[in-house]
Amino acid sequence: MPESALPESALPAAIPPAAVLPAAVLFDMDGTLVDTEQLWWQAAAELGEELEHPLTDQDAPEVLGQAVEHTAAHLHRVSGTDRTEAELAARLGESFAAKVAAETVPRPGALALLAALREARVPTALVSASPRLVVDLVLSAIGRDWFAITLAAEDTPRTKPAPDPYLAAAERLGLDPAACVAVEDTPTGVASAAAAGCAVLAVPSTAVPMPDGGRITLLGSLEQVDPALLGKLCAAPAV
């Protein structure tokens, strides 16, 4: 959606002159900027049904916020199927991509926050554990020019919860990760960003327990967030 399509009430507010801003804001994608985490759960649940392993809350840590290969390996292990992990990963990826292509909805406050950061000249990056195919589908829906750089699962040797994606994003921007704020929605993503040394804003998209404290701050919605708040989070000392 182009910036001009934002409703007037969602346009960025003026930044106080004395506000300290983060060097950059590094956004997760699924469940953080767009409402796709439920689509990912649906894709995994449908495959689980095929494998005669209906998903329950016990499966959530192995699905929500995880890369395709991780969830495929989990389903392979718990179902005992003779289908290979690679086959399951391909099936998951295709199903998820089809759902994203059919339905990509920005999370409340997401586009307004991106517009406010642009107005404040704070660079942003998209840091996703989804495949590049899915990332590009989402970017086509919400606009590519919000972000200075984008990273998908294939762009680092390890993906979340390893720190590699956030370390790579900061490096490409030429910044210290400690000067950046990461915005995440799952414990997996929070662990990745925190391990990289970023301040973390956690805005859960599902009812899973979320870490809080130190340089991790928990809020209920991106509608509560502005660049000045992100600057305060970034200025918090490491513990």
PDB file of C-alpha atoms in Angstrom:
ATOM      1  CA  MET A   1       0.000   0.000   0.000  1.00  0.00           C
ATOM      2  CA  PRO A   2       1.517   3.367  -0.948  1.00  0.00           C
ATOM      3  CA  GLU A   3       2.023   5.941   1.796  1.00  0.00           C
ATOM      4  CA  SER A   4      -0.681   8.130   0.248  1.00  0.00           C
ATOM      5  CA  ALA A   5      -3.191   5.340   0.885  1.00  0.00           C
ATOM      6  CA  LEU A   6      -2.773   5.643   4.662  1.00  0.00           C
ATOM      7  CA  PRO A   7      -5.786   7.216   6.374  1.00  0.00           C
ATOM      8  CA  GLU A   8      -5.162  10.703   7.754  1.00  0.00           C
ATOM      9  CA  SER A   9      -5.445   9.408  11.332  1.00  0.00           C
ATOM     10  CA  ALA A  10      -2.592   6.969  10.643  1.00  0.00           C
ATOM     11  CA  LEU A  11      -0.131   9.503   9.261  1.00  0.00           C
ATOM     12  CA  PRO A  12       3.021   9.963  11.359  1.00  0.00           C
ATOM     13  CA  ALA A  13       2.958  12.450  14.214  1.00  0.00           C
ATOM     14  CA  ALA A  14       5.698  15.027  14.537  1.00  0.00           C
ATOM     15  CA  ILE A  15       8.830  13.795  16.339  1.00  0.00           C
ATOM     16  CA  PRO A  16       9.778  15.857  19.406  1.00  0.00           C
ATOM     17  CA  PRO A  17      12.960  17.839  18.633  1.00  0.00           C
ATOM     18  CA  ALA A  18      14.812  16.303  21.603  1.00  0.00           C
ATOM     19  CA  ALA A  19      13.828  12.712  20.784  1.00  0.00           C
ATOM     20  CA  VAL A  20      16.664  10.185  20.581  1.00  0.00           C
ATOM     21  CA  LEU A  21      16.024   7.849  17.682  1.00  0.00           C
ATOM     22  CA  PRO A  22      17.365   4.347  17.002  1.00  0.00           C
ATOM     23  CA  ALA A  23      20.054   3.921  14.370  1.00  0.00           C
ATOM     24  CA  ALA A  24      17.697   1.559  12.540  1.00  0.00           C
ATOM     25  CA  VAL A  25      14.595  -0.554  13.111  1.00  0.00           C
ATOM     26  CA  LEU A  26      14.730  -4.183  12.014  1.00  0.00           C
ATOM     27  CA  PHE A  27      11.300  -5.706  11.441  1.00  0.00           C
ATOM     28  CA  ASP A  28      10.256  -9.315  11.457  1.00  0.00           C
ATOM     29  CA  MET A  29       7.601  -9.967   8.817  1.00  0.00           C
ATOM     30  CA  ASP A  30       5.134 -12.780   9.569  1.00  0.00           C
ATOM     31  CA  GLY A  31       2.877 -11.861  12.455  1.00  0.00           C
ATOM     32  CA  THR A  32       4.713  -8.575  13.044  1.00  0.00           C
ATOM     33  CA  LEU A  33       4.104  -6.453   9.944  1.00  0.00           C
ATOM     34  CA  VAL A  34       1.543  -8.665   8.241  1.00  0.00           C
ATOM     35  CA  ASP A  35      -1.050 -11.041   9.612  1.00  0.00           C
ATOM     36  CA  THR A  36       0.472 -14.203   8.142  1.00  0.00           C
ATOM     37  CA  GLU A  37       1.434 -16.163  11.258  1.00  0.00           C
ATOM     38  CA  GLN A  38      -2.049 -17.717  11.311  1.00  0.00           C
ATOM     39  CA  LEU A  39      -1.650 -18.599   7.631  1.00  0.00           C
ATOM     40  CA  TRP A  40       1.611 -20.391   8.482  1.00  0.00           C
ATOM     41  CA  TRP A  41      -0.141 -22.290  11.286  1.00  0.00           C
ATOM     42  CA  GLN A  42      -2.916 -23.257   8.851  1.00  0.00           C
ATOM     43  CA  ALA A  43      -0.386 -24.578   6.328  1.00  0.00           C
ATOM     44  CA  ALA A  44       1.361 -26.633   9.025  1.00  0.00           C
ATOM     45  CA  ALA A  45      -1.951 -27.842  10.466  1.00  0.00           C
ATOM     46  CA  GLU A  46      -3.170 -29.004   7.058  1.00  0.00           C
ATOM     47  CA  LEU A  47       0.033 -30.948   6.517  1.00  0.00           C
ATOM     48  CA  GLY A  48      -0.237 -32.353  10.038  1.00  0.00           C
ATOM     49  CA  GLU A  49      -3.711 -33.665   9.207  1.00  0.00           C
ATOM     50  CA  GLU A  50      -2.324 -35.324   6.078  1.00  0.00           C
ATOM     51  CA  LEU A  51       0.304 -36.996   8.246  1.00  0.00           C
ATOM     52  CA  GLU A  52      -2.307 -38.024  10.856  1.00  0.00           C
ATOM     53  CA  HIS A  53      -0.748 -35.733  13.438  1.00  0.00           C
ATOM     54  CA  PRO A  54      -3.286 -32.991  14.274  1.00  0.00           C
ATOM     55  CA  LEU A  55      -1.444 -29.981  15.670  1.00  0.00           C
ATOM     56  CA  THR A  56      -1.977 -28.978  19.302  1.00  0.00           C
ATOM     57  CA  ASP A  57      -0.570 -26.269  21.551  1.00  0.00           C
ATOM     58  CA  GLN A  58       2.383 -28.557  22.218  1.00  0.00           C
ATOM     59  CA  ASP A  59       3.433 -28.157  18.568  1.00  0.00           C
ATOM     60  CA  ALA A  60       3.340 -24.347  18.681  1.00  0.00           C
ATOM     61  CA  PRO A  61       7.019 -23.804  19.654  1.00  0.00           C
ATOM     62  CA  GLU A  62       8.057 -25.922  16.653  1.00  0.00           C
ATOM     63  CA  VAL A  63       5.792 -24.017  14.236  1.00  0.00           C
ATOM     64  CA  LEU A  64       5.289 -20.383  15.218  1.00  0.00           C
ATOM     65  CA  GLY A  65       8.202 -18.208  14.159  1.00  0.00           C
ATOM     66  CA  GLN A  66      10.140 -21.188  12.810  1.00  0.00           C
ATOM     67  CA  ALA A  67      11.637 -21.692   9.374  1.00  0.00           C
ATOM     68  CA  VAL A  68      10.056 -24.100   6.907  1.00  0.00           C
ATOM     69  CA  GLU A  69      12.820 -26.671   7.358  1.00  0.00           C
ATOM     70  CA  HIS A  70      12.477 -26.637  11.144  1.00  0.00           C
ATOM     71  CA  THR A  71       8.737 -27.264  11.090  1.00  0.00           C
ATOM     72  CA  ALA A  72       9.117 -29.905   8.368  1.00  0.00           C
ATOM     73  CA  ALA A  73      11.697 -31.727  10.490  1.00  0.00           C
ATOM     74  CA  HIS A  74       9.354 -31.553  13.503  1.00  0.00           C
ATOM     75  CA  LEU A  75       6.415 -32.985  11.545  1.00  0.00           C
ATOM     76  CA  HIS A  76       8.637 -35.692  10.093  1.00  0.00           C
ATOM     77  CA  ARG A  77       9.786 -36.670  13.570  1.00  0.00           C
ATOM     78  CA  VAL A  78       6.422 -36.681  15.365  1.00  0.00           C
ATOM     79  CA  SER A  79       4.412 -38.295  12.558  1.00  0.00           C
ATOM     80  CA  GLY A  80       6.828 -41.081  11.654  1.00  0.00           C
ATOM     81  CA  THR A  81       5.994 -40.569   7.984  1.00  0.00           C
ATOM     82  CA  ASP A  82       8.088 -42.178   5.269  1.00  0.00           C
ATOM     83  CA  ARG A  83       7.949 -38.927   3.293  1.00  0.00           C
ATOM     84  CA  THR A  84      11.277 -37.111   3.423  1.00  0.00           C
ATOM     85  CA  GLU A  85      11.864 -33.857   5.283  1.00  0.00           C
ATOM     86  CA  ALA A  86      12.609 -32.208   1.950  1.00  0.00           C
ATOM     87  CA  GLU A  87       9.229 -33.308   0.592  1.00  0.00           C
ATOM     88  CA  LEU A  88       7.457 -31.973   3.654  1.00  0.00           C
ATOM     89  CA  ALA A  89       9.347 -28.679   3.455  1.00  0.00           C
ATOM     90  CA  ALA A  90       8.397 -28.255  -0.197  1.00  0.00           C
ATOM     91  CA  ARG A  91       4.747 -28.997   0.584  1.00  0.00           C
ATOM     92  CA  LEU A  92       4.748 -26.514   3.463  1.00  0.00           C
ATOM     93  CA  GLY A  93       6.417 -23.805   1.414  1.00  0.00           C
ATOM     94  CA  GLU A  94       4.018 -24.164  -1.492  1.00  0.00           C
ATOM     95  CA  SER A  95       0.966 -24.152   0.767  1.00  0.00           C
ATOM     96  CA  PHE A  96       2.109 -21.122   2.745  1.00  0.00           C
ATOM     97  CA  ALA A  97       3.032 -19.153  -0.375  1.00  0.00           C
ATOM     98  CA  ALA A  98      -0.403 -19.808  -1.887  1.00  0.00           C
ATOM     99  CA  LYS A  99      -2.120 -18.587   1.285  1.00  0.00           C
ATOM    100  CA  VAL A 100       0.041 -15.449   1.461  1.00  0.00           C
ATOM    101  CA  ALA A 101      -0.616 -14.676  -2.203  1.00  0.00           C
ATOM    102  CA  ALA A 102      -4.351 -14.894  -1.548  1.00  0.00           C
ATOM    103  CA  GLU A 103      -4.432 -12.967   1.731  1.00  0.00           C
ATOM    104  CA  THR A 104      -1.847 -10.465   2.988  1.00  0.00           C
ATOM    105  CA  VAL A 105      -3.181  -8.053   5.598  1.00  0.00           C
ATOM    106  CA  PRO A 106      -0.956  -5.510   7.418  1.00  0.00           C
ATOM    107  CA  ARG A 107      -1.007  -5.707  11.216  1.00  0.00           C
ATOM    108  CA  PRO A 108      -2.701  -2.774  13.002  1.00  0.00           C
ATOM    109  CA  GLY A 109      -0.349   0.189  13.134  1.00  0.00           C
ATOM    110  CA  ALA A 110       2.309  -1.392  10.910  1.00  0.00           C
ATOM    111  CA  LEU A 111       2.120   0.924   7.908  1.00  0.00           C
ATOM    112  CA  ALA A 112       1.698   4.006  10.085  1.00  0.00           C
ATOM    113  CA  LEU A 113       4.857   3.102  12.021  1.00  0.00           C
ATOM    114  CA  LEU A 114       6.801   2.541   8.803  1.00  0.00           C
ATOM    115  CA  ALA A 115       5.614   5.944   7.560  1.00  0.00           C
ATOM    116  CA  ALA A 116       6.632   7.595  10.835  1.00  0.00           C
ATOM    117  CA  LEU A 117      10.104   6.059  10.647  1.00  0.00           C
ATOM    118  CA  ARG A 118      10.471   7.227   7.064  1.00  0.00           C
ATOM    119  CA  GLU A 119       9.441  10.739   8.117  1.00  0.00           C
ATOM    120  CA  ALA A 120      12.032  10.609  10.921  1.00  0.00           C
ATOM    121  CA  ARG A 121      14.679   9.316   8.454  1.00  0.00           C
ATOM    122  CA  VAL A 122      15.276   6.158  10.473  1.00  0.00           C
ATOM    123  CA  PRO A 123      16.350   3.319   8.148  1.00  0.00           C
ATOM    124  CA  THR A 124      14.408   0.074   8.317  1.00  0.00           C
ATOM    125  CA  ALA A 125      15.146  -3.514   7.338  1.00  0.00           C
ATOM    126  CA  LEU A 126      12.937  -6.552   6.874  1.00  0.00           C
ATOM    127  CA  VAL A 127      14.402  -9.614   8.609  1.00  0.00           C
ATOM    128  CA  SER A 128      12.358 -12.739   7.954  1.00  0.00           C
ATOM    129  CA  ALA A 129      12.703 -16.476   8.487  1.00  0.00           C
ATOM    130  CA  SER A 130      10.349 -17.080   5.572  1.00  0.00           C
ATOM    131  CA  PRO A 131      11.607 -18.142   2.130  1.00  0.00           C
ATOM    132  CA  ARG A 132      12.421 -15.395  -0.382  1.00  0.00           C
ATOM    133  CA  LEU A 133       9.365 -16.405  -2.439  1.00  0.00           C
ATOM    134  CA  VAL A 134       7.060 -15.544   0.468  1.00  0.00           C
ATOM    135  CA  VAL A 135       8.985 -12.390   1.390  1.00  0.00           C
ATOM    136  CA  ASP A 136       8.655 -11.099  -2.172  1.00  0.00           C
ATOM    137  CA  LEU A 137       4.918 -11.836  -2.196  1.00  0.00           C
ATOM    138  CA  VAL A 138       4.467  -9.762   0.952  1.00  0.00           C
ATOM    139  CA  LEU A 139       6.658  -6.954  -0.365  1.00  0.00           C
ATOM    140  CA  SER A 140       4.551  -6.825  -3.514  1.00  0.00           C
ATOM    141  CA  ALA A 141       1.485  -6.351  -1.324  1.00  0.00           C
ATOM    142  CA  ILE A 142       2.749  -3.749   1.188  1.00  0.00           C
ATOM    143  CA  GLY A 143       5.481  -2.020  -0.832  1.00  0.00           C
ATOM    144  CA  ARG A 144       9.191  -2.722  -1.228  1.00  0.00           C
ATOM    145  CA  ASP A 145      10.385   0.821  -0.746  1.00  0.00           C
ATOM    146  CA  TRP A 146       9.692   0.888   2.983  1.00  0.00           C
ATOM    147  CA  PHE A 147      12.938  -1.022   3.558  1.00  0.00           C
ATOM    148  CA  ALA A 148      16.599  -0.265   2.930  1.00  0.00           C
ATOM    149  CA  ILE A 149      17.347  -4.000   2.859  1.00  0.00           C
ATOM    150  CA  THR A 150      15.425  -7.259   3.122  1.00  0.00           C
ATOM    151  CA  LEU A 151      16.641 -10.655   4.325  1.00  0.00           C
ATOM    152  CA  ALA A 152      14.921 -13.999   3.825  1.00  0.00           C
ATOM    153  CA  ALA A 153      15.694 -17.467   5.197  1.00  0.00           C
ATOM    154  CA  GLU A 154      18.128 -18.236   2.364  1.00  0.00           C
ATOM    155  CA  ASP A 155      20.249 -15.139   2.998  1.00  0.00           C
ATOM    156  CA  THR A 156      22.154 -16.346   6.081  1.00  0.00           C
ATOM    157  CA  PRO A 157      23.797 -19.687   7.000  1.00  0.00           C
ATOM    158  CA  ARG A 158      21.412 -20.050   9.937  1.00  0.00           C
ATOM    159  CA  THR A 159      18.023 -18.481  10.457  1.00  0.00           C
ATOM    160  CA  LYS A 160      16.085 -17.639  13.616  1.00  0.00           C
ATOM    161  CA  PRO A 161      16.489 -18.369  16.554  1.00  0.00           C
ATOM    162  CA  ALA A 162      20.203 -18.028  15.677  1.00  0.00           C
ATOM    163  CA  PRO A 163      21.383 -14.398  15.697  1.00  0.00           C
ATOM    164  CA  ASP A 164      22.657 -14.560  12.097  1.00  0.00           C
ATOM    165  CA  PRO A 165      19.763 -12.721  10.382  1.00  0.00           C
ATOM    166  CA  TYR A 166      19.907  -9.708  12.695  1.00  0.00           C
ATOM    167  CA  LEU A 167      23.692  -9.612  12.671  1.00  0.00           C
ATOM    168  CA  ALA A 168      23.600  -9.661   8.870  1.00  0.00           C
ATOM    169  CA  ALA A 169      21.004  -6.884   8.721  1.00  0.00           C
ATOM    170  CA  ALA A 170      23.032  -4.618  10.989  1.00  0.00           C
ATOM    171  CA  GLU A 171      26.217  -5.383   9.043  1.00  0.00           C
ATOM    172  CA  ARG A 172      24.583  -4.544   5.708  1.00  0.00           C
ATOM    173  CA  LEU A 173      23.376  -1.259   7.166  1.00  0.00           C
ATOM    174  CA  GLY A 174      26.841  -0.561   8.540  1.00  0.00           C
ATOM    175  CA  LEU A 175      25.547  -0.362  12.115  1.00  0.00           C
ATOM    176  CA  ASP A 176      26.211  -1.851  15.530  1.00  0.00           C
ATOM    177  CA  PRO A 177      23.313  -4.234  16.377  1.00  0.00           C
ATOM    178  CA  ALA A 178      23.177  -2.671  19.863  1.00  0.00           C
ATOM    179  CA  ALA A 179      22.166   0.639  18.253  1.00  0.00           C
ATOM    180  CA  CYS A 180      19.197  -1.010  16.495  1.00  0.00           C
ATOM    181  CA  VAL A 181      15.737  -2.036  17.651  1.00  0.00           C
ATOM    182  CA  ALA A 182      14.241  -5.298  16.403  1.00  0.00           C
ATOM    183  CA  VAL A 183      10.469  -5.715  16.297  1.00  0.00           C
ATOM    184  CA  GLU A 184       9.270  -9.308  16.707  1.00  0.00           C
ATOM    185  CA  ASP A 185       6.156 -11.313  17.542  1.00  0.00           C
ATOM    186  CA  THR A 186       7.390 -14.774  18.619  1.00  0.00           C
ATOM    187  CA  PRO A 187       9.819 -16.140  21.218  1.00  0.00           C
ATOM    188  CA  THR A 188      11.927 -17.557  18.377  1.00  0.00           C
ATOM    189  CA  GLY A 189      12.368 -14.161  16.774  1.00  0.00           C
ATOM    190  CA  VAL A 190      12.935 -12.418  20.099  1.00  0.00           C
ATOM    191  CA  ALA A 191      15.683 -14.933  20.915  1.00  0.00           C
ATOM    192  CA  SER A 192      17.351 -14.266  17.547  1.00  0.00           C
ATOM    193  CA  ALA A 193      17.319 -10.483  17.908  1.00  0.00           C
ATOM    194  CA  ALA A 194      18.390 -10.508  21.558  1.00  0.00           C
ATOM    195  CA  ALA A 195      21.280 -12.872  20.805  1.00  0.00           C
ATOM    196  CA  ALA A 196      22.438 -10.440  18.108  1.00  0.00           C
ATOM    197  CA  GLY A 197      22.566  -7.665  20.705  1.00  0.00           C
ATOM    198  CA  CYS A 198      19.570  -5.640  19.520  1.00  0.00           C
ATOM    199  CA  ALA A 199      17.045  -3.978  21.762  1.00  0.00           C
ATOM    200  CA  VAL A 200      13.804  -5.872  21.142  1.00  0.00           C
ATOM    201  CA  LEU A 201      10.183  -4.786  21.004  1.00  0.00           C
ATOM    202  CA  ALA A 202       7.953  -7.868  21.273  1.00  0.00           C
ATOM    203  CA  VAL A 203       4.377  -7.489  20.001  1.00  0.00           C
ATOM    204  CA  PRO A 204       2.858 -10.994  20.223  1.00  0.00           C
ATOM    205  CA  SER A 205       0.605 -12.190  17.420  1.00  0.00           C
ATOM    206  CA  THR A 206      -0.461 -15.331  19.314  1.00  0.00           C
ATOM    207  CA  ALA A 207      -1.040 -16.272  22.940  1.00  0.00           C
ATOM    208  CA  VAL A 208       2.356 -17.901  23.492  1.00  0.00           C
ATOM    209  CA  PRO A 209       4.521 -16.928  26.502  1.00  0.00           C
ATOM    210  CA  MET A 210       6.903 -14.126  25.580  1.00  0.00           C
ATOM    211  CA  PRO A 211      10.148 -13.130  27.314  1.00  0.00           C
ATOM    212  CA  ASP A 212      10.253  -9.663  28.833  1.00  0.00           C
ATOM    213  CA  GLY A 213      12.773  -7.583  30.769  1.00  0.00           C
ATOM    214  CA  GLY A 214      16.258  -6.246  30.174  1.00  0.00           C
ATOM    215  CA  ARG A 215      16.374  -4.871  26.630  1.00  0.00           C
ATOM    216  CA  ILE A 216      13.192  -6.794  25.697  1.00  0.00           C
ATOM    217  CA  THR A 217       9.969  -4.773  25.949  1.00  0.00           C
ATOM    218  CA  LEU A 218       6.500  -6.263  25.568  1.00  0.00           C
ATOM    219  CA  LEU A 219       3.594  -4.287  24.068  1.00  0.00           C
ATOM    220  CA  GLY A 220       0.167  -5.253  22.820  1.00  0.00           C
ATOM    221  CA  SER A 221       0.080  -3.490  19.454  1.00  0.00           C
ATOM    222  CA  LEU A 222       2.193  -1.524  16.990  1.00  0.00           C
ATOM    223  CA  GLU A 223      -0.465   1.168  17.337  1.00  0.00           C
ATOM    224  CA  GLN A 224       1.218   1.997  20.681  1.00  0.00           C
ATOM    225  CA  VAL A 225       4.624   2.553  19.044  1.00  0.00           C
ATOM    226  CA  ASP A 226       6.336   5.606  17.549  1.00  0.00           C
ATOM    227  CA  PRO A 227       9.965   6.408  16.651  1.00  0.00           C
ATOM    228  CA  ALA A 228      10.585   8.213  19.941  1.00  0.00           C
ATOM    229  CA  LEU A 229       9.525   5.147  21.936  1.00  0.00           C
ATOM    230  CA  LEU A 230      11.801   2.947  19.844  1.00  0.00           C
ATOM    231  CA  GLY A 231      14.641   5.355  20.564  1.00  0.00           C
ATOM    232  CA  LYS A 232      14.040   5.002  24.294  1.00  0.00           C
ATOM    233  CA  LEU A 233      14.129   1.212  24.016  1.00  0.00           C
ATOM    234  CA  CYS A 234      17.405   1.373  22.118  1.00  0.00           C
ATOM    235  CA  ALA A 235      18.920   3.695  24.722  1.00  0.00           C
ATOM    236  CA  ALA A 236      18.204   1.212  27.529  1.00  0.00           C
ATOM    237  CA  PRO A 237      21.511  -0.197  28.873  1.00  0.00           C
ATOM    238  CA  ALA A 238      22.431  -3.832  28.271  1.00  0.00           C
ATOM    239  CA  VAL A 239      22.186  -6.090  31.317  1.00  0.00           C
TER     240      VAL A 239
END
